[in-house]
PDB file of C-alpha atoms and ligand atoms in Angstrom:
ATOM      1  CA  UNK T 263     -60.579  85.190 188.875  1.00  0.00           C
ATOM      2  CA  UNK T 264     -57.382  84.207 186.950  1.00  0.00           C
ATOM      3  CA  UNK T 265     -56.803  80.597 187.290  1.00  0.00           C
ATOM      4  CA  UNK T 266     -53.505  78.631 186.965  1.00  0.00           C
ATOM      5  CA  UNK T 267     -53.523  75.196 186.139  1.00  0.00           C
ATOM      6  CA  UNK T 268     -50.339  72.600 187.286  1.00  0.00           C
ATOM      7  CA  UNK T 269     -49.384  69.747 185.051  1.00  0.00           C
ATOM      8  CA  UNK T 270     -50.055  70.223 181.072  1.00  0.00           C
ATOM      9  CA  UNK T 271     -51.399  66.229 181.244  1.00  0.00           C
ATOM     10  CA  UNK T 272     -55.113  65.222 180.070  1.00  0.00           C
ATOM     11  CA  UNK T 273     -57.026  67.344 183.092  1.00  0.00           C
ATOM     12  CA  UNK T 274     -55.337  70.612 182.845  1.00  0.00           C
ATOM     13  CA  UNK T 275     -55.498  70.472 178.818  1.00  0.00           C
ATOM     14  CA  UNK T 276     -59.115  69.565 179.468  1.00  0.00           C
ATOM     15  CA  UNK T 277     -60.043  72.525 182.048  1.00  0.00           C
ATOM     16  CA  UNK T 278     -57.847  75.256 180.879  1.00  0.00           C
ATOM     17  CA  UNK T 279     -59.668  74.803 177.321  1.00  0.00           C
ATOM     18  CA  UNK T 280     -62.693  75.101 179.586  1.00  0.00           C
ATOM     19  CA  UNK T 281     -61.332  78.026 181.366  1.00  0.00           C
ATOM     20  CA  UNK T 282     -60.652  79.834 178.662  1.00  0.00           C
ATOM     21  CA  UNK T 283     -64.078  79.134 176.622  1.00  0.00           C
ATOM     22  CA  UNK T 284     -65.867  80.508 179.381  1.00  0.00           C
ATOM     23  CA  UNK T 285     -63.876  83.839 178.995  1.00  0.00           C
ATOM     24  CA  UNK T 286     -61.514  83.289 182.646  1.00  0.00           C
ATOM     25  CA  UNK T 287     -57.921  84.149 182.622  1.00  0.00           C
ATOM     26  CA  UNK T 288     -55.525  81.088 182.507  1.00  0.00           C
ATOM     27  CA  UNK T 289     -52.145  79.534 182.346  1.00  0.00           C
ATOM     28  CA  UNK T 290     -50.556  76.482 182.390  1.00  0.00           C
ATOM     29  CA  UNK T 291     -47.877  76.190 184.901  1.00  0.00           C
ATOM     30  CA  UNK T 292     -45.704  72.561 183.771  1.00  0.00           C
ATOM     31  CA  UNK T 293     -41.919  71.490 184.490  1.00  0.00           C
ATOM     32  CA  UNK T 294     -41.864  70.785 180.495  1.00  0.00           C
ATOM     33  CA  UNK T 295     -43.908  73.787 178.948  1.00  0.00           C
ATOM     34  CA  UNK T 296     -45.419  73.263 175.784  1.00  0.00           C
ATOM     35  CA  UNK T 297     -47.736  75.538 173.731  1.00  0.00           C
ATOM     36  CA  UNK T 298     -51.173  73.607 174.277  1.00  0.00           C
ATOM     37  CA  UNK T 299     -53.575  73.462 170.754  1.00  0.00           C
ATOM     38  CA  UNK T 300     -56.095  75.233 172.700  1.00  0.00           C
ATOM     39  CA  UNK T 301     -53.981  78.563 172.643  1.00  0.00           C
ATOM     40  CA  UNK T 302     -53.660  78.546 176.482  1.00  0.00           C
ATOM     41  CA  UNK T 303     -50.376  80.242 177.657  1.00  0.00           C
ATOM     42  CA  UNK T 304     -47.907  77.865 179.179  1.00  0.00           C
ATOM     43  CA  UNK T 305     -45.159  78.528 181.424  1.00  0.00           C
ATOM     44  CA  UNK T 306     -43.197  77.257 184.683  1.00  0.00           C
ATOM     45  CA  UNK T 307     -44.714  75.988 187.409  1.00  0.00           C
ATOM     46  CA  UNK T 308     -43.427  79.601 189.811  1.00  0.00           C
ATOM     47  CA  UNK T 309     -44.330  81.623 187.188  1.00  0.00           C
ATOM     48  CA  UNK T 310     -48.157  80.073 187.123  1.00  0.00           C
ATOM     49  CA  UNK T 311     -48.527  80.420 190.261  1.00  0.00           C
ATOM     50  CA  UNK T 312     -47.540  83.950 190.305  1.00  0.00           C
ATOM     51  CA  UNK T 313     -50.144  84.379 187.894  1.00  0.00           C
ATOM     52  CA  UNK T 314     -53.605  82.869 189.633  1.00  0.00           C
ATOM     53  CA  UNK T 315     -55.591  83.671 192.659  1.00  0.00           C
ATOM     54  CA  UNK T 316     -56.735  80.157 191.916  1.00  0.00           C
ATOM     55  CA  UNK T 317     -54.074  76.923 191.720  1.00  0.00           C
ATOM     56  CA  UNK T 318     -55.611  74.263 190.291  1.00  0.00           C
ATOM     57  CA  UNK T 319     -53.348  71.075 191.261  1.00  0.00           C
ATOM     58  CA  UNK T 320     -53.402  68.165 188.032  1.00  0.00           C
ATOM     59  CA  UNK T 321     -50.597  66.194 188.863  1.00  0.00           C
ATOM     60  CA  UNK T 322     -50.186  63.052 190.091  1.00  0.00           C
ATOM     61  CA  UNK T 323     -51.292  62.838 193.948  1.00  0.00           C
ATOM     62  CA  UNK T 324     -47.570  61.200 194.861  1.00  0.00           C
ATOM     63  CA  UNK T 325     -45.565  63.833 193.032  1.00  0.00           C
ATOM     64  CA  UNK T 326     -47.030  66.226 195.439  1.00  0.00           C
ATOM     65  CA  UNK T 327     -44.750  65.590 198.535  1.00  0.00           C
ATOM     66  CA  UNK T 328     -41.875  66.461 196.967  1.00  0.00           C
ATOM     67  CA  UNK T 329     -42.710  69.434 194.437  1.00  0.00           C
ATOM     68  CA  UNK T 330     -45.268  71.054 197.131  1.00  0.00           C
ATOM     69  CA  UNK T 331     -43.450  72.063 199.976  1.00  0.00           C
ATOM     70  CA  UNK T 332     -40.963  74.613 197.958  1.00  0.00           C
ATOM     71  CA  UNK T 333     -43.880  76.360 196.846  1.00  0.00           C
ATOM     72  CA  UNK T 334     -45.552  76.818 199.861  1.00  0.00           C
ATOM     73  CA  UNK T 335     -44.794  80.284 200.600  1.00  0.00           C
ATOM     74  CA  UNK T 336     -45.596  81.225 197.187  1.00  0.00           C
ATOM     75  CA  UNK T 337     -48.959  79.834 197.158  1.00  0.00           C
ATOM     76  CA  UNK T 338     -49.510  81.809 200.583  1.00  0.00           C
ATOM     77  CA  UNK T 339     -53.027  83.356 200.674  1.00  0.00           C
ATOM     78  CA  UNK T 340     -53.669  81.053 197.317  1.00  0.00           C
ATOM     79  CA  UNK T 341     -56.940  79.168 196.766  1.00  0.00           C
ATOM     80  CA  UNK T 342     -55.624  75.521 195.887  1.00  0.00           C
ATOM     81  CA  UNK T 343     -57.845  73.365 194.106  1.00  0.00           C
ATOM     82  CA  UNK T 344     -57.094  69.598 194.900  1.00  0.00           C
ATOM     83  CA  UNK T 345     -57.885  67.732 191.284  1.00  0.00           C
ATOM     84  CA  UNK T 346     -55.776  64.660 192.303  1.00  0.00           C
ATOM     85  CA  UNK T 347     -56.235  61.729 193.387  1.00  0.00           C
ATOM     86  CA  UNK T 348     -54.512  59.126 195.125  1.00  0.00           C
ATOM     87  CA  UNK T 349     -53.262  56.817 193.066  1.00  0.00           C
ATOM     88  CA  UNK T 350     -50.820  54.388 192.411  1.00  0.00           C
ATOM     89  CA  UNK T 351     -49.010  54.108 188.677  1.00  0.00           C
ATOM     90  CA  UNK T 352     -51.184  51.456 187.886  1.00  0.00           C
ATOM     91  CA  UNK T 353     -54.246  53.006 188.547  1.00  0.00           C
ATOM     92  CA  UNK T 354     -55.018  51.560 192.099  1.00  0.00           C
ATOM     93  CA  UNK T 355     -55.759  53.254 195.118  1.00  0.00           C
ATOM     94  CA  UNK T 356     -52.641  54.503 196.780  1.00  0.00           C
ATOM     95  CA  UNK T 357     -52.321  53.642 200.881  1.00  0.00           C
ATOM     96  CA  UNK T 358     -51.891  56.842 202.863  1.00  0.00           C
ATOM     97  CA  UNK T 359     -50.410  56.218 206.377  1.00  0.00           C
ATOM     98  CA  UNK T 360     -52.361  58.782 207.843  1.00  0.00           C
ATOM     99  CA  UNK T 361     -55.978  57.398 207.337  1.00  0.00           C
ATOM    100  CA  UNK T 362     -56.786  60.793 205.759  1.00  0.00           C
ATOM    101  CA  UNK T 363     -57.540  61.456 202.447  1.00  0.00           C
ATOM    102  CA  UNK T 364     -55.047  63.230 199.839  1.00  0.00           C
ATOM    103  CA  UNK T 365     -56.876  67.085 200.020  1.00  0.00           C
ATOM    104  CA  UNK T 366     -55.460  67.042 203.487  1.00  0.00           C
ATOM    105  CA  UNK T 367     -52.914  65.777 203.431  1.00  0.00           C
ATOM    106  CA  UNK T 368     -52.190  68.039 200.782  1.00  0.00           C
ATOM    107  CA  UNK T 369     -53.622  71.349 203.099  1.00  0.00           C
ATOM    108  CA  UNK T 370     -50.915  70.014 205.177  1.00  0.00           C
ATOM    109  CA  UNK T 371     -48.061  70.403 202.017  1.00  0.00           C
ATOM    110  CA  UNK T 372     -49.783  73.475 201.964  1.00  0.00           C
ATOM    111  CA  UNK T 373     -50.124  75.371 205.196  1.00  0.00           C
ATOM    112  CA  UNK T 374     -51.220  79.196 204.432  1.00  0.00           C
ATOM    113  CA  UNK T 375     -53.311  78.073 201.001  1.00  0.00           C
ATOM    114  CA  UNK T 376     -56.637  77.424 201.450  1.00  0.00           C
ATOM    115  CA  UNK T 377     -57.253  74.080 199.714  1.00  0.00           C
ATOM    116  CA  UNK T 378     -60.403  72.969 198.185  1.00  0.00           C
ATOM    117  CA  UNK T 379     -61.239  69.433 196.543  1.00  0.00           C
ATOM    118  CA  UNK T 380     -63.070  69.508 192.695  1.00  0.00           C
ATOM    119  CA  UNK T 381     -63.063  68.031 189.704  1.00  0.00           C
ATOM    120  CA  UNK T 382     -61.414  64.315 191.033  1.00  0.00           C
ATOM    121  CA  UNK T 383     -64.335  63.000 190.605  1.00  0.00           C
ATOM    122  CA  UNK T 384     -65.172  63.629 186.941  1.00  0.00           C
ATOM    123  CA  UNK T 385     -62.961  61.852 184.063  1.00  0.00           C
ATOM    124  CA  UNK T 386     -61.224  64.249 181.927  1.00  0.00           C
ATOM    125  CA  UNK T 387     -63.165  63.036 178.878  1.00  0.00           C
ATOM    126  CA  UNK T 388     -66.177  64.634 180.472  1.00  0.00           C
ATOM    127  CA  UNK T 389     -64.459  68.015 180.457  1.00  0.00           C
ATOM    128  CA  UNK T 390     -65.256  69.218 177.329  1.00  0.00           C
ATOM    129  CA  UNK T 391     -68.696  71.538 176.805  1.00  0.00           C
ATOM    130  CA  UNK T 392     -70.221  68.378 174.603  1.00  0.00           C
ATOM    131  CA  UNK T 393     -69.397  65.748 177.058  1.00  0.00           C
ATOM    132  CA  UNK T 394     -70.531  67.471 180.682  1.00  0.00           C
ATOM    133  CA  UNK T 395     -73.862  67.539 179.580  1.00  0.00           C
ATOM    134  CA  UNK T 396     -75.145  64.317 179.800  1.00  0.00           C
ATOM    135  CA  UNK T 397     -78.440  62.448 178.576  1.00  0.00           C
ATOM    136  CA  UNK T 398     -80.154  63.250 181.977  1.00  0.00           C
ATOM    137  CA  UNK T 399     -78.525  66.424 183.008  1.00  0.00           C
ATOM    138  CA  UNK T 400     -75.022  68.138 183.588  1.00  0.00           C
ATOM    139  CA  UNK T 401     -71.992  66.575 185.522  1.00  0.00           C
ATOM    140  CA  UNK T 402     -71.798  67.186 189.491  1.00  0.00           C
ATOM    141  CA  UNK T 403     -68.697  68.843 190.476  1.00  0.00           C
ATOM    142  CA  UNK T 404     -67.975  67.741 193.708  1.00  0.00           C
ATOM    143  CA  UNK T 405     -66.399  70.581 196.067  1.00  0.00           C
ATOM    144  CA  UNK T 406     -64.864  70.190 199.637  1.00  0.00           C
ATOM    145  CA  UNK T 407     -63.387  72.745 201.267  1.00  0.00           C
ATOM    146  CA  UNK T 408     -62.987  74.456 204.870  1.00  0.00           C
ATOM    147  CA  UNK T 409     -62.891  78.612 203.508  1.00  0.00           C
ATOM    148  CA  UNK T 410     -66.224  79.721 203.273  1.00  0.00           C
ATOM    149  CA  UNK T 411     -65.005  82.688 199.985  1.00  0.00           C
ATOM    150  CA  UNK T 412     -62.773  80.293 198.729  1.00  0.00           C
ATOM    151  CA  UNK T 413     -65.474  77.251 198.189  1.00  0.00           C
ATOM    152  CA  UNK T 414     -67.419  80.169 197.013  1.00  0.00           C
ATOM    153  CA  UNK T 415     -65.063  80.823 194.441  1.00  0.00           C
ATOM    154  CA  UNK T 416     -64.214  77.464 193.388  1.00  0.00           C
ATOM    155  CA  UNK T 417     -68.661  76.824 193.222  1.00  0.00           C
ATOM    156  CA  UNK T 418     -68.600  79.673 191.432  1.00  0.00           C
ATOM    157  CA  UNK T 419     -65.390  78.509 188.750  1.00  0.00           C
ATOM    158  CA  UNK T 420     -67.736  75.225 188.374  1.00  0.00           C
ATOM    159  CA  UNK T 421     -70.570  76.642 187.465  1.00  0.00           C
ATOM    160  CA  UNK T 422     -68.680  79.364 184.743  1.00  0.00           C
ATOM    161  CA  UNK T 423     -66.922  76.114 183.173  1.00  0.00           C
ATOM    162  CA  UNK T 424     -70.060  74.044 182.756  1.00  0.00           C
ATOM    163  CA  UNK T 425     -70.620  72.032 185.422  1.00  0.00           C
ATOM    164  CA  UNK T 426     -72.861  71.351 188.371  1.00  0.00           C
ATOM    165  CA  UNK T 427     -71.321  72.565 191.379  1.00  0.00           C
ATOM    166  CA  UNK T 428     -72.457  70.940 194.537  1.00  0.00           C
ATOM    167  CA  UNK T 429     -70.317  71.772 197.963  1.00  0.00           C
ATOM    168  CA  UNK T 430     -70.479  68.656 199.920  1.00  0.00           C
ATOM    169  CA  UNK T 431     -68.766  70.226 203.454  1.00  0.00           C
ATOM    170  CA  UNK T 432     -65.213  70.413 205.066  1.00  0.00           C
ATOM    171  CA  UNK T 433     -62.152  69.144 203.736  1.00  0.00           C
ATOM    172  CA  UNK T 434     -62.338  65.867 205.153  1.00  0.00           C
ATOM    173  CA  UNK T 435     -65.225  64.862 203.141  1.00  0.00           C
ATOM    174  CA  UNK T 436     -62.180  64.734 200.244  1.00  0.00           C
ATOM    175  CA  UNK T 437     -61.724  61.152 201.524  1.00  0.00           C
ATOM    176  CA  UNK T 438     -65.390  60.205 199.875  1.00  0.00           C
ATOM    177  CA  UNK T 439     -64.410  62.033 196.542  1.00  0.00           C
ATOM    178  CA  UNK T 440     -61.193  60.085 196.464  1.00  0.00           C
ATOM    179  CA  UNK T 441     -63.257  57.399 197.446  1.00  0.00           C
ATOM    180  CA  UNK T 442     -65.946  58.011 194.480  1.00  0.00           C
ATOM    181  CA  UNK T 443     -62.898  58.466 191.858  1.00  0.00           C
ATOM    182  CA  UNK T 444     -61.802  55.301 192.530  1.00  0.00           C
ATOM    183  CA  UNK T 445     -65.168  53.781 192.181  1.00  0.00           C
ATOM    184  CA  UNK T 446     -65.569  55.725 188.822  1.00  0.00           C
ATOM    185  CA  UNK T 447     -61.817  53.868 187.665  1.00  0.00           C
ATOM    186  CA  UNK T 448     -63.092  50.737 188.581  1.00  0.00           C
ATOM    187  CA  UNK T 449     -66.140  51.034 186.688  1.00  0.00           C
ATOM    188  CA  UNK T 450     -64.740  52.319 184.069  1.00  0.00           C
ATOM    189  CA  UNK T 451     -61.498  50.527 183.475  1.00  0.00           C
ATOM    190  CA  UNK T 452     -61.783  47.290 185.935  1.00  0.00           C
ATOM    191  CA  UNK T 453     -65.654  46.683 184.701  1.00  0.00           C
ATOM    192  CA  UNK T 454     -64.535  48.186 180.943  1.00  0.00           C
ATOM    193  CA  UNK T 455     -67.507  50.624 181.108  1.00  0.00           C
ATOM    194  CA  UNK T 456     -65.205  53.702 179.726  1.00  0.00           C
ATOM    195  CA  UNK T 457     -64.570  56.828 180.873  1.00  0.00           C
ATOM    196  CA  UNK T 458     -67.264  58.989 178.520  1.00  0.00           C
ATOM    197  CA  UNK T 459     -69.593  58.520 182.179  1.00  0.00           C
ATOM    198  CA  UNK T 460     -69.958  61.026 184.915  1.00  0.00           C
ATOM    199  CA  UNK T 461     -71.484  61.311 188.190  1.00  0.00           C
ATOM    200  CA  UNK T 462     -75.101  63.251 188.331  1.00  0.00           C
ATOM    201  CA  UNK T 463     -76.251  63.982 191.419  1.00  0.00           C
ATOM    202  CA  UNK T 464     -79.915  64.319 192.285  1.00  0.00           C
ATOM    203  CA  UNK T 465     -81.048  66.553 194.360  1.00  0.00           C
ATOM    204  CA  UNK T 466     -84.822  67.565 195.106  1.00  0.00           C
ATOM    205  CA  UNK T 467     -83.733  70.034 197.808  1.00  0.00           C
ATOM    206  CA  UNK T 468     -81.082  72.091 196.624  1.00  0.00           C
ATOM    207  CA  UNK T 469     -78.708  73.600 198.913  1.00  0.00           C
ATOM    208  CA  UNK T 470     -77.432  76.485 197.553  1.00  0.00           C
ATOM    209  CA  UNK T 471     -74.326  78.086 198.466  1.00  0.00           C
TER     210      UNK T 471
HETATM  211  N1  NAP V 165     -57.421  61.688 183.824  1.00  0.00           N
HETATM  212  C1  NAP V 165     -58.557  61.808 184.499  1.00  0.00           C
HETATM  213  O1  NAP V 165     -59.639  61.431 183.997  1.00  0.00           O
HETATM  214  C2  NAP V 165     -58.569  62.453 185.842  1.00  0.00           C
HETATM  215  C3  NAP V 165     -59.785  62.936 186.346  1.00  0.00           C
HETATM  216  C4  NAP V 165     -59.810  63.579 187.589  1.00  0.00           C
HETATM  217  C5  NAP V 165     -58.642  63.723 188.320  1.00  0.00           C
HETATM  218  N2  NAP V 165     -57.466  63.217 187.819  1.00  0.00           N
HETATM  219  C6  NAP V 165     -56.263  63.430 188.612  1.00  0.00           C
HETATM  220  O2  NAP V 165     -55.664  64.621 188.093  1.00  0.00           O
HETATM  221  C7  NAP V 165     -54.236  64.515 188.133  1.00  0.00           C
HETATM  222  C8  NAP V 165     -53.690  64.663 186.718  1.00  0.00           C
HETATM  223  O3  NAP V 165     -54.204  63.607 185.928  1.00  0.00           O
HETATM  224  P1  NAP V 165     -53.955  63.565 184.350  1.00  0.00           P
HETATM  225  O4  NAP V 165     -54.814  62.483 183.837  1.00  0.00           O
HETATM  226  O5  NAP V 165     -54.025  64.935 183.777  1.00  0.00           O
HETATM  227  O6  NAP V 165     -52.455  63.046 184.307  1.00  0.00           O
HETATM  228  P2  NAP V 165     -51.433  63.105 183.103  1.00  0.00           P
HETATM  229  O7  NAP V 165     -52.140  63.277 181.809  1.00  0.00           O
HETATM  230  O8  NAP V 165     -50.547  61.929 183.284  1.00  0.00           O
HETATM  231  O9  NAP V 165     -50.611  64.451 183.394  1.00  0.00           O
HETATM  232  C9  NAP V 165     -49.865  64.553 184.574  1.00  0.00           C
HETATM  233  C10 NAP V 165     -49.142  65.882 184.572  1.00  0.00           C
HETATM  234  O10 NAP V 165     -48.417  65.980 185.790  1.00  0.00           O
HETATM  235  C11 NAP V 165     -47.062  66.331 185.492  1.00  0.00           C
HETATM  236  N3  NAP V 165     -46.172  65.795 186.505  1.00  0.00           N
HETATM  237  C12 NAP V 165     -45.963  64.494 186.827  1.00  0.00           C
HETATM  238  N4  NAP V 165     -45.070  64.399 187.822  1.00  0.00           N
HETATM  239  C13 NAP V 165     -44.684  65.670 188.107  1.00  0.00           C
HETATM  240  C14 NAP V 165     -43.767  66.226 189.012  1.00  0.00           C
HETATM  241  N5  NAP V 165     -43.056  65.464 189.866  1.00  0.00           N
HETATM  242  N6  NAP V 165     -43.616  67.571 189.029  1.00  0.00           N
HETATM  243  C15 NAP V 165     -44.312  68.358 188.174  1.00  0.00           C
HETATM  244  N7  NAP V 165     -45.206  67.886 187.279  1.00  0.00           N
HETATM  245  C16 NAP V 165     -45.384  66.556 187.257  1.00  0.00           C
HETATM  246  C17 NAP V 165     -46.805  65.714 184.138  1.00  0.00           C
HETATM  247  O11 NAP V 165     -45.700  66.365 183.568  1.00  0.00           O
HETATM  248  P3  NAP V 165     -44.690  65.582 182.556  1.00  0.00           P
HETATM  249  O12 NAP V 165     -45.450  65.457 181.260  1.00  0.00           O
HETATM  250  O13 NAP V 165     -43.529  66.496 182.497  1.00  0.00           O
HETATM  251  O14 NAP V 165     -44.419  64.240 183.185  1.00  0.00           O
HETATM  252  C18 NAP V 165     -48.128  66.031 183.437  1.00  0.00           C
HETATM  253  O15 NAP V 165     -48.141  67.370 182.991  1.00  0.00           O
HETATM  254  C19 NAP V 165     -53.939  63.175 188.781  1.00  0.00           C
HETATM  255  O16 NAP V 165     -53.763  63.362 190.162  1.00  0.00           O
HETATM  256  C20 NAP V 165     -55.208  62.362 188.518  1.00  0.00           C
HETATM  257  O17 NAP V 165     -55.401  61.354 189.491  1.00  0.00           O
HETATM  258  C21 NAP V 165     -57.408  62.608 186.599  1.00  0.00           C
END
């Protein structure tokens, strides 16, 4: 799997480090490429996605309408991973006309990529090896997705980076992620808990998939 991250902000820094402990192939795709501390490559956002069979989207939710559609033949065939989430500048939920949540409206951005939501749902101070493993257990990534190999491959890019994988169902179920990242802010920033806090879920039955 070789794995391009966009944005060079706090989440792709974050999972490319990640990424790149657990021995995958990555690079940073950013309109202002720097050369990250954590030695992973950098370069434009075309040339990233070039690189990866795997997109990982860490931008900001409302840049996407605009920078998205000119690389949507390029990311053809591409499994998209939806990080964002939809937010306003100041950290509050952002309105979407639609009703739907931002994974797909992004899938629609993104017609011939197969999008998958992860990682929204866990602060990017929990992305480091010592932080995802919490008192009680390891972070949950949440996955939602509609392509059976590509949620495979994006459970499968969870577990190799350290976290819990758990595929929740189709696409549509993004709008509960979105829903459980803004909880998370609100806890965290409205209620001052911080943002060293993840979600753990527990399961006696586990699906597997
Ligand atoms: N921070 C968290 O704990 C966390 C956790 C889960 C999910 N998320 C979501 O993940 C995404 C990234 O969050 P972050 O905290 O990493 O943000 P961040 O640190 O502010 O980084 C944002 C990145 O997006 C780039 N960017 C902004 N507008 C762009 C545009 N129009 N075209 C291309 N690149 C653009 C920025 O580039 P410049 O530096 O050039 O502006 C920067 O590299 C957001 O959607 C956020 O909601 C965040």
């Amino acid at each position: 799997m070789q794995i391009a991250v966009i944005g060079n902000g706090s989440v792709s820094q974050k999972l490319s480090a990640l990424a790149k402990s657990a021995q995958i192939e990555v690079i940073v795709g950013a309109r202002n490429p720097n050369t990250l501390s954590e030695g992973v490559k950098e370069t434009s956002i075309p040339m990233a996605i070039d690189f990866g069979s795997v997109v990982v989207l860490a931008i900001p939710f409302l840049a996407c309408a605009d920078l998205l559609p000119p690389l949507a033949d390029k990311l053809e065939g591409k499994i998209v991973i939806d990080a964002t989430n939809p937010l306003n500048p100041d950290w509050s939920p952002a309105t979407i006309a639609s009703g739907k949540s931002g994974a797909e409206e992004i899938a629609a951005l993104l017609p011939k990529s197969k999008v998958v939501k992860a990682f929204n749902s866990i602060f990017a101070d929990i992305m480091t090896s010592e932080r995802q493993i919490r008192a009680k257990g390891t972070a949950t990534a949440f996955i939602a997705g509609d392509d059976q190999a590509a949620i495979k491959t994006v459970v499968d890019f969870a577990e190799l980076i350290g976290f819990a994988p758990l595929y929740v169902g189709p696409l549509p179920l993004a709008k509960y992620l979105e829903g459980m990242a803004h909880l998370n802010i609100a806890i965290a920033i409205g209620q001052q808990g911080g943002t060293d806090a993840a979600f753990l879920y527990d399961q006696v039955k586990a699906v597997s998939h």
